[in-house]
JSON list of C-alpha atoms in Angstrom, two decimals:
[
{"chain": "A", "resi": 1, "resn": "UNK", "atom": "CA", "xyz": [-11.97, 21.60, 9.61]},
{"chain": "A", "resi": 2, "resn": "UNK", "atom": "CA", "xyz": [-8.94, 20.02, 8.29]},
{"chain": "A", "resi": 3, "resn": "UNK", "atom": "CA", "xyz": [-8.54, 17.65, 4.89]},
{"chain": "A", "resi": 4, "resn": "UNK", "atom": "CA", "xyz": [-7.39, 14.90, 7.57]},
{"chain": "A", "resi": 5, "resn": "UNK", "atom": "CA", "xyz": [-10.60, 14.70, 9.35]},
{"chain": "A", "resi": 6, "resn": "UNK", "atom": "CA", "xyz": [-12.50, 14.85, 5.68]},
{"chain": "A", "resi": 7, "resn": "UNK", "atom": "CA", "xyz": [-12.77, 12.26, 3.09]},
{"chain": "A", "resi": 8, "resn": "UNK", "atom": "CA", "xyz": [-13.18, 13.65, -0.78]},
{"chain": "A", "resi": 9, "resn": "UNK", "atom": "CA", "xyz": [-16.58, 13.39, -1.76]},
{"chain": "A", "resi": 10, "resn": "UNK", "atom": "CA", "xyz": [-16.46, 15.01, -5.23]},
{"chain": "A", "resi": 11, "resn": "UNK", "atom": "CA", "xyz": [-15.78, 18.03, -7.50]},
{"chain": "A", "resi": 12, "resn": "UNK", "atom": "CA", "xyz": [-18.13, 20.67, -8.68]},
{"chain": "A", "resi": 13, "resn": "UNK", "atom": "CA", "xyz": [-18.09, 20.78, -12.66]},
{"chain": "A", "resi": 14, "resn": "UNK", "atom": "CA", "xyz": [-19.32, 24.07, -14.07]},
{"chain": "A", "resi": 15, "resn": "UNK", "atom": "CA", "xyz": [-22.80, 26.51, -13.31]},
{"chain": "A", "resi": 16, "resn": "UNK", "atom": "CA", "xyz": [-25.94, 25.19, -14.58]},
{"chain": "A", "resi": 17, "resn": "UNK", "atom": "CA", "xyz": [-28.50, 27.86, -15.37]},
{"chain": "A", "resi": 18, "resn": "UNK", "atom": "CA", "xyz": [-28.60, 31.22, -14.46]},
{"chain": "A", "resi": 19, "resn": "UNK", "atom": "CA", "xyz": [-29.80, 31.25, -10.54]},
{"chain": "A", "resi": 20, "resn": "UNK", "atom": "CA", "xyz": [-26.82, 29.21, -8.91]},
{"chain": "A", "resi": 21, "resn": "UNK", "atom": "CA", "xyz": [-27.14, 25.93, -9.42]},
{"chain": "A", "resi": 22, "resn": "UNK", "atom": "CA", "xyz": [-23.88, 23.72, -9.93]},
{"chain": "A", "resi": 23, "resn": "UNK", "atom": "CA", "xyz": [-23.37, 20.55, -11.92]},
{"chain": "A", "resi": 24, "resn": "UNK", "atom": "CA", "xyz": [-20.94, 18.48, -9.42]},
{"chain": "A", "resi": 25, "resn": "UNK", "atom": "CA", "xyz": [-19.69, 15.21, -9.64]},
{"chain": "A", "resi": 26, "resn": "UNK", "atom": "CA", "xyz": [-19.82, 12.51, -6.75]},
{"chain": "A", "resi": 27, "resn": "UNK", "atom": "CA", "xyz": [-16.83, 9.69, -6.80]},
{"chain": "A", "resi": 28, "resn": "UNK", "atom": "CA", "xyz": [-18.63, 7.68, -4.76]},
{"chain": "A", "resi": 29, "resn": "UNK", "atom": "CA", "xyz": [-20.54, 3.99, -4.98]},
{"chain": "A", "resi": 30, "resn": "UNK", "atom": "CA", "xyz": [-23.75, 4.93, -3.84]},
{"chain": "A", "resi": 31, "resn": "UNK", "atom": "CA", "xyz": [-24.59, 8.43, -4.55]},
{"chain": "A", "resi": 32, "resn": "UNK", "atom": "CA", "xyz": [-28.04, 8.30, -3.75]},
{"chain": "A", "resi": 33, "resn": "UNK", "atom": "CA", "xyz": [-26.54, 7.25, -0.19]},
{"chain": "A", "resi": 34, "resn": "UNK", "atom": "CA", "xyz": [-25.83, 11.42, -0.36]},
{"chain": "A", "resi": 35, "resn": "UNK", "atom": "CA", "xyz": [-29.45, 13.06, -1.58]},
{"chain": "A", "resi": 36, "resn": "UNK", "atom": "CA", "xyz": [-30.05, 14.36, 2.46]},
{"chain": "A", "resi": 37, "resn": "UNK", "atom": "CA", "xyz": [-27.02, 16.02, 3.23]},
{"chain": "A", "resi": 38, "resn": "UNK", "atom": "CA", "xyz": [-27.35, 19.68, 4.00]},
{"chain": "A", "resi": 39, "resn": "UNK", "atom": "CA", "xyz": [-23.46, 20.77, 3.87]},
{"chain": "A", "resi": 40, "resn": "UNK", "atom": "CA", "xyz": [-20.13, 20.19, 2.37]},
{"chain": "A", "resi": 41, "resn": "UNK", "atom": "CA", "xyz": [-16.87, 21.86, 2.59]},
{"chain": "A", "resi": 42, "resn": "UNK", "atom": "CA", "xyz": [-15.55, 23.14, -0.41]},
{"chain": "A", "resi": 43, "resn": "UNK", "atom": "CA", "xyz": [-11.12, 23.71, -0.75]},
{"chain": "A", "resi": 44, "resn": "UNK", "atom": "CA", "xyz": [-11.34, 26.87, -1.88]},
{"chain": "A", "resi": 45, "resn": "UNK", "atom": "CA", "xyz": [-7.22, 29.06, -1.27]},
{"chain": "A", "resi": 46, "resn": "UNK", "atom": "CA", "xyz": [-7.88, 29.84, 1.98]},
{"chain": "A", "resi": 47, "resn": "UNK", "atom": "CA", "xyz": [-8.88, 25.91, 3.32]},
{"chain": "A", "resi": 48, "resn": "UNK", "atom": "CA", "xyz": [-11.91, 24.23, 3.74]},
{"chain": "A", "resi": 49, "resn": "UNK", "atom": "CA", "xyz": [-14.98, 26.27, 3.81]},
{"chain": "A", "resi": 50, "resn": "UNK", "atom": "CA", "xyz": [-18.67, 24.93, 5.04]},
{"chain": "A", "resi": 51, "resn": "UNK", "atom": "CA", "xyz": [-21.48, 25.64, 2.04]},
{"chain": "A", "resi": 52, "resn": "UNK", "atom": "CA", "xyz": [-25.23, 24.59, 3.44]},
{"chain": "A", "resi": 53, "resn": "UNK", "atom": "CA", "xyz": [-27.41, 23.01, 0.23]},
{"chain": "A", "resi": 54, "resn": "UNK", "atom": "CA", "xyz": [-30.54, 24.32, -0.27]},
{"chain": "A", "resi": 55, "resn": "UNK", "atom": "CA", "xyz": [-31.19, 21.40, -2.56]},
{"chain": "A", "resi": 56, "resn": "UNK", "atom": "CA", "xyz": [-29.43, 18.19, -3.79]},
{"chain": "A", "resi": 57, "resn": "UNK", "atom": "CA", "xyz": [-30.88, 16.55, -6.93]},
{"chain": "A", "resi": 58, "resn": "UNK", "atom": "CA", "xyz": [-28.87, 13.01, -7.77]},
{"chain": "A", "resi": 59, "resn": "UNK", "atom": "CA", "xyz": [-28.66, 12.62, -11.30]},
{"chain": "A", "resi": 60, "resn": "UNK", "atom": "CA", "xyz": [-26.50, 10.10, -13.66]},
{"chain": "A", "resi": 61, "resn": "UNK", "atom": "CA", "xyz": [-23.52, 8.34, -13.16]},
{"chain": "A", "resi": 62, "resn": "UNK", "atom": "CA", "xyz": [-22.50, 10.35, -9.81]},
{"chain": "A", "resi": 63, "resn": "UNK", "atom": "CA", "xyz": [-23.92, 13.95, -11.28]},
{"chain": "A", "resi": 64, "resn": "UNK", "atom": "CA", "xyz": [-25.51, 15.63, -8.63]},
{"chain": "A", "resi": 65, "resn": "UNK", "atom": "CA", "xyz": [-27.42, 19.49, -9.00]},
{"chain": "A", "resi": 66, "resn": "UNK", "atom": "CA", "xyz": [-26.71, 21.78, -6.25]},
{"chain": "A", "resi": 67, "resn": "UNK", "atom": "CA", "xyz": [-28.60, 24.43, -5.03]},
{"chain": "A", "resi": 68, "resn": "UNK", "atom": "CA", "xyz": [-26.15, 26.35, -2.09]},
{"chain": "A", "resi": 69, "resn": "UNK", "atom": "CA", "xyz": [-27.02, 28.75, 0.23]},
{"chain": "A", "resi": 70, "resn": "UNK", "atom": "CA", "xyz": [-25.55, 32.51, -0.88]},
{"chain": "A", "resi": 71, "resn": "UNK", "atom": "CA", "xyz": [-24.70, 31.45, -4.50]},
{"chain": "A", "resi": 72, "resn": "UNK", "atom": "CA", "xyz": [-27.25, 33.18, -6.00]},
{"chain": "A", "resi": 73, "resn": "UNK", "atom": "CA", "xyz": [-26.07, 33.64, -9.71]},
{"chain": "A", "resi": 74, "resn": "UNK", "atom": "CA", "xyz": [-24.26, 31.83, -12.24]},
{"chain": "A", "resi": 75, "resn": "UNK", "atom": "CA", "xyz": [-21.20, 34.03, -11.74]},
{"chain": "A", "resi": 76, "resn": "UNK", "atom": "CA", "xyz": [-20.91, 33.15, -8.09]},
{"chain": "A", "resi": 77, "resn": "UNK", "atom": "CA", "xyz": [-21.48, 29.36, -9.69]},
{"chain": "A", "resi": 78, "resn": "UNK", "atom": "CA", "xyz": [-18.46, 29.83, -11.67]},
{"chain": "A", "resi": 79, "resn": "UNK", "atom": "CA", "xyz": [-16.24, 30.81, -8.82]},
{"chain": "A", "resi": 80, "resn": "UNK", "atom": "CA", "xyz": [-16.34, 27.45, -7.17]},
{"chain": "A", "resi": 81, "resn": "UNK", "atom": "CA", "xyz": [-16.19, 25.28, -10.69]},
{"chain": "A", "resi": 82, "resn": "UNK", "atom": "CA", "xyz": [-13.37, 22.54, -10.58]},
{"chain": "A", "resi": 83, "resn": "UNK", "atom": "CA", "xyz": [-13.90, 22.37, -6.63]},
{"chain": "A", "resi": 84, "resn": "UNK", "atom": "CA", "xyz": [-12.70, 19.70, -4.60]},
{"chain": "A", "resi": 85, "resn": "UNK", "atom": "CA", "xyz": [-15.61, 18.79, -2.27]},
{"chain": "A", "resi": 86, "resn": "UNK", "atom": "CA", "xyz": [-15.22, 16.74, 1.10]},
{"chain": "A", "resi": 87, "resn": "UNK", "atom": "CA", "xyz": [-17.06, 15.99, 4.11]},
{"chain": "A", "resi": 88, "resn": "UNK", "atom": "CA", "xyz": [-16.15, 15.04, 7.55]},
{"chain": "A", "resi": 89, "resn": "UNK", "atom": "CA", "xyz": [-14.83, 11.55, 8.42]},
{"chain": "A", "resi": 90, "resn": "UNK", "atom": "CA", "xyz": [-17.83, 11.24, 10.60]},
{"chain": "A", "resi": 91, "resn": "UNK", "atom": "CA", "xyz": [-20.47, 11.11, 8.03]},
{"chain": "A", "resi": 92, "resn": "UNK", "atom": "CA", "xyz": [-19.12, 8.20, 6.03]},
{"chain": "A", "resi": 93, "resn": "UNK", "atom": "CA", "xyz": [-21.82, 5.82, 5.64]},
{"chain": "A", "resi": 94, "resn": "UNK", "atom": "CA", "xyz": [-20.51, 2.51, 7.63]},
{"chain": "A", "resi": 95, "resn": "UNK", "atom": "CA", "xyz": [-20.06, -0.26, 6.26]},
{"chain": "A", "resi": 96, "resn": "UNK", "atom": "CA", "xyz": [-19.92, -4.26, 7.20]},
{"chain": "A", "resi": 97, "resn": "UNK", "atom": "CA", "xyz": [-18.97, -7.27, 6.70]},
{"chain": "A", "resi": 98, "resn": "UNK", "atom": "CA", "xyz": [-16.05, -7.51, 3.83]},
{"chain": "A", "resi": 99, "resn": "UNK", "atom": "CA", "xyz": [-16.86, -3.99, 2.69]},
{"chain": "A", "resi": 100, "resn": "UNK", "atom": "CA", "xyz": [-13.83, -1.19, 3.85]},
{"chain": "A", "resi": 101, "resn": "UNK", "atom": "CA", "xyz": [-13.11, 2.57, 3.49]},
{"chain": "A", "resi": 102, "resn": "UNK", "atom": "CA", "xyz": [-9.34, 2.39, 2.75]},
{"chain": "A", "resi": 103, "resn": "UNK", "atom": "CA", "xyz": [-8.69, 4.62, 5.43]},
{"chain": "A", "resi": 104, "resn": "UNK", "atom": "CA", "xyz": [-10.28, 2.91, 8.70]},
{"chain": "A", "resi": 105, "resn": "UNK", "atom": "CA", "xyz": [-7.87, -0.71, 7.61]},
{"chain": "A", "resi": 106, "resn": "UNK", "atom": "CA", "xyz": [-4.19, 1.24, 7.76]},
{"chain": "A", "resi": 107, "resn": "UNK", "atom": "CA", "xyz": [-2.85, 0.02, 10.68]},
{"chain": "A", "resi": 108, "resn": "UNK", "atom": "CA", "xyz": [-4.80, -3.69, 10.27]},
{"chain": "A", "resi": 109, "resn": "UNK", "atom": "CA", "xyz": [-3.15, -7.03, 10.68]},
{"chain": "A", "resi": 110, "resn": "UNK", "atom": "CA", "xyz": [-2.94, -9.20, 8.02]},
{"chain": "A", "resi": 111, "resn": "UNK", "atom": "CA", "xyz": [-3.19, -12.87, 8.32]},
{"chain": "A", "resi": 112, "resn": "UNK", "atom": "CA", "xyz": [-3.10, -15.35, 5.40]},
{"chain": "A", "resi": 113, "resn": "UNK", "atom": "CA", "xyz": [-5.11, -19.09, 5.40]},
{"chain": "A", "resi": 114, "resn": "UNK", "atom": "CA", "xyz": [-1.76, -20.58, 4.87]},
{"chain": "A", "resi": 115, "resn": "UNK", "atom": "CA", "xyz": [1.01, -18.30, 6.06]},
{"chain": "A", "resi": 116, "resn": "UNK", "atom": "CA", "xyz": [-0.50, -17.07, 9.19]},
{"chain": "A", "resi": 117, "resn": "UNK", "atom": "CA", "xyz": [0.25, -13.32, 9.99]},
{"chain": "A", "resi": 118, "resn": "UNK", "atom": "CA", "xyz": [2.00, -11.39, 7.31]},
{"chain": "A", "resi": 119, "resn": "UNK", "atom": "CA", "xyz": [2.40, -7.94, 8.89]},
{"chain": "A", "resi": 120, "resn": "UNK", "atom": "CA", "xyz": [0.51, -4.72, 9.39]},
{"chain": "A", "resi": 121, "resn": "UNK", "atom": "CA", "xyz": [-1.23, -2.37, 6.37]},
{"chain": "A", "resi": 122, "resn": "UNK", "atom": "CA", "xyz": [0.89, 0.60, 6.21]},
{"chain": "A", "resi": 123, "resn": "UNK", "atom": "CA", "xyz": [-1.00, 2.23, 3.34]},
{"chain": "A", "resi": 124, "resn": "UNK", "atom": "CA", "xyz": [-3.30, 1.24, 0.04]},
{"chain": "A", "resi": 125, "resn": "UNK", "atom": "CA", "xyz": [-1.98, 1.41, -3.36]},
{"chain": "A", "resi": 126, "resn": "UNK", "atom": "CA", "xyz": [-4.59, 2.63, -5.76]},
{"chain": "A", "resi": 127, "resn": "UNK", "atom": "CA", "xyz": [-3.70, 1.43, -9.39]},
{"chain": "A", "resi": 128, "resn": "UNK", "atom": "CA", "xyz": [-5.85, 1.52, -12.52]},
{"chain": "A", "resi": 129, "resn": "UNK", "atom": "CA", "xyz": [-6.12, -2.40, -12.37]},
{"chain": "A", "resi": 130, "resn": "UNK", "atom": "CA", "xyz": [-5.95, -3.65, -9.14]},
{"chain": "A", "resi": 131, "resn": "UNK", "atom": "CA", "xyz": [-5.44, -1.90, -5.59]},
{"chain": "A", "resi": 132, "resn": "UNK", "atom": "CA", "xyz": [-3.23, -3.25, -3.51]},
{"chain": "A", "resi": 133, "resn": "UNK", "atom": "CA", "xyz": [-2.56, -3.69, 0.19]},
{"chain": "A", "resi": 134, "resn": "UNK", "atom": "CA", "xyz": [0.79, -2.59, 0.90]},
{"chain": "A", "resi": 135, "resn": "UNK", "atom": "CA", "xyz": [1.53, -4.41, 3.96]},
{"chain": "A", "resi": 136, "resn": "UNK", "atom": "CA", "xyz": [5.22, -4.31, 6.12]},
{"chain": "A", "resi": 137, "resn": "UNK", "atom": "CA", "xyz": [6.49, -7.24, 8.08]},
{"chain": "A", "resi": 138, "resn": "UNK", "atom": "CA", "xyz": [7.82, -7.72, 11.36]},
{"chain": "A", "resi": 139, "resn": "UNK", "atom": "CA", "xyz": [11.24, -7.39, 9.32]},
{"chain": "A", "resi": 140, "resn": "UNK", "atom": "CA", "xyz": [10.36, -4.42, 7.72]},
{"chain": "A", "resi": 141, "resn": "UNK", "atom": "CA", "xyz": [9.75, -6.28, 4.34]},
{"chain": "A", "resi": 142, "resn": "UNK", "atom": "CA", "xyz": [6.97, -4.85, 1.98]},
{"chain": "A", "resi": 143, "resn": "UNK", "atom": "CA", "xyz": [4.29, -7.74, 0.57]},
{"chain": "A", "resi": 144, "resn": "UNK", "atom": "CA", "xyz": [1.80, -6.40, -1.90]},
{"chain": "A", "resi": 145, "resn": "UNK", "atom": "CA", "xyz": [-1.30, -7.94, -1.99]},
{"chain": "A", "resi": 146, "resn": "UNK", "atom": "CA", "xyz": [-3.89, -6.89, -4.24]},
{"chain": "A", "resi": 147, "resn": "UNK", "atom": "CA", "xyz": [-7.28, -5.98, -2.52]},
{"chain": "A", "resi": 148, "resn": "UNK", "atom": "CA", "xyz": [-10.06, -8.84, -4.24]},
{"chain": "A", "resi": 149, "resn": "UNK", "atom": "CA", "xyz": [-13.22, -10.33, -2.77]},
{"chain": "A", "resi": 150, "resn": "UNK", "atom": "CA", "xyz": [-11.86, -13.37, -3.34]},
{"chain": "A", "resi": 151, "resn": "UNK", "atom": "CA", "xyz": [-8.72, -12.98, -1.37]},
{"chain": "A", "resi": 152, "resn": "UNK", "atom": "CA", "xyz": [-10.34, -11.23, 1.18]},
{"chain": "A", "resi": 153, "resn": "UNK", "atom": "CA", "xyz": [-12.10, -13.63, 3.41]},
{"chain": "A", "resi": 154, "resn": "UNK", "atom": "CA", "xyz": [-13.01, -11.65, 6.77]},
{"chain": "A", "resi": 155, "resn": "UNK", "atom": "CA", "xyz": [-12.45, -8.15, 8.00]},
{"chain": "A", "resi": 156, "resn": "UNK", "atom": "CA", "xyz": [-12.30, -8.01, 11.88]},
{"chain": "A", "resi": 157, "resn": "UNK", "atom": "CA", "xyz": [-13.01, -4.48, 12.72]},
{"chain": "A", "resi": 158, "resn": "UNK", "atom": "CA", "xyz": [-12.75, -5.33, 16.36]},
{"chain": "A", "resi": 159, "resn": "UNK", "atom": "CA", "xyz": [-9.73, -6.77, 16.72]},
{"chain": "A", "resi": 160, "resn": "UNK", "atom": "CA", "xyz": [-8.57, -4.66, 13.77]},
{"chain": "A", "resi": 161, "resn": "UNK", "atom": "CA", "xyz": [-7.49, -7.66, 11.00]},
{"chain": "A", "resi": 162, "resn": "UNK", "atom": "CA", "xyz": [-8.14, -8.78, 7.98]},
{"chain": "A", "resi": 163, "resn": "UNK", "atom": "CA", "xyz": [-8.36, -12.28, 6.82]},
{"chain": "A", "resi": 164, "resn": "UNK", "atom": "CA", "xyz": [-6.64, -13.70, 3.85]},
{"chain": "A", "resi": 165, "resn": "UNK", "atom": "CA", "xyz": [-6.29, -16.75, 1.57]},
{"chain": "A", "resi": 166, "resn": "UNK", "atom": "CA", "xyz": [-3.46, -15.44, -0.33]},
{"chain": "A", "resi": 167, "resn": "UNK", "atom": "CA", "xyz": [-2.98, -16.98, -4.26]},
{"chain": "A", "resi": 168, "resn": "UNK", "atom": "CA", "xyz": [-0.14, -19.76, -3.80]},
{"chain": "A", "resi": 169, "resn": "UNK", "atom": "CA", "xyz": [3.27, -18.46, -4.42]},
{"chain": "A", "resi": 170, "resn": "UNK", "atom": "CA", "xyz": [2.03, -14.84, -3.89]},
{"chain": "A", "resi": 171, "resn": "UNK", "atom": "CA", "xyz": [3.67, -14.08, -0.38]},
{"chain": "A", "resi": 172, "resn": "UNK", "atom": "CA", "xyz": [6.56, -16.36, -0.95]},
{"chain": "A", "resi": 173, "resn": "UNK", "atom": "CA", "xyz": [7.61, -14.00, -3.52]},
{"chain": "A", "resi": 174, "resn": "UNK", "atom": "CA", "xyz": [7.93, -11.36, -1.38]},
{"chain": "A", "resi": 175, "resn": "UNK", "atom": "CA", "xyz": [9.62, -13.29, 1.50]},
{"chain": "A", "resi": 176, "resn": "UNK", "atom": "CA", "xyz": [12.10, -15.14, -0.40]},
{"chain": "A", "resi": 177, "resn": "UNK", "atom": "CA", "xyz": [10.58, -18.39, 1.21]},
{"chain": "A", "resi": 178, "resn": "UNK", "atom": "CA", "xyz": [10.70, -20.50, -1.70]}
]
């Protein structure tokens, strides 16, 4: 299994107790969306290795307990502390409507209320504020536009676009329309 065909799912934090468990951390929206998985891959030096869960408990804010199969012992815990965790591209949850994994829209036309279409996502711009839709024109032009529910009026999975109504002035700027 490859990181391409994964999506990041979490770290592990440190042990917890003496038999094995492991506090880990989930950075995802739903976490209790996760409490019946039986396996994630860990990147350990050599790549991504499979670890079956014996038991999952969901916690707080995204803390999970683990309970994995052959870590029997809180120095076998400690090994795979600070562990990125990841799990194949396949068991993302899926999603509707509006609602996007950044990774399925690259690719997506864009097409604004006003302008019409703007160009194709090339990648998404994660910034503390806002993330943005970087998106590149027929004219190889880059338009940022940032990713908001209320810019964001219909995602078209099948015919792979998005619908905009972009804030006046916003794609002028880029164009050097005005």
């Amino acid at each position: 299994m490859n990181k391409k065909d994964c999506y990041f799912l979490g770290y592990t934090k440190k042990p917890h107790g003496t038999q094995g468990h492991i506090l880990a951390f989930l950075d995802v929206d739903n976490p209790s969306g996760y409490e019946k998985i039986n396996m994630i891959f860990l990147e350990m030096e050599s790549g991504l290795v499979p670890f079956f869960i014996e038991k999952i408990q969901i916690r707080k804010k995204g803390e999970v307990l683990l309970k994995l199969e052959d870590v029997q012992d809180d120095t076998a815990a400690a090994r795979l502390r600070g562990r990125e965790m990841y799990l194949p591209l396949n068991m993302l949850p899926k999603l509707e409507g509006n609602k996007f994994y950044y990774h399925e829209i690259i690719g997506f036309r864009v097409i604004d209320q006003t302008k019409g279409e703007i160009g194709i996502i090339k990648k998404v711009i994660e910034m503390p504020q806002n993330d943005l839709f970087s998106v590149q024109t027929e004219d190889e032009k880059e338009v940022l536009i940032p990713i908001n529910d209320d810019i964001i009026k219909k995602v078209d999975r099948t015919a792979k676009e998005i619908h905009i109504n972009a804030p006046e002035g916003l794609i002028d700027l880029y164009l050097d329309e005005q």
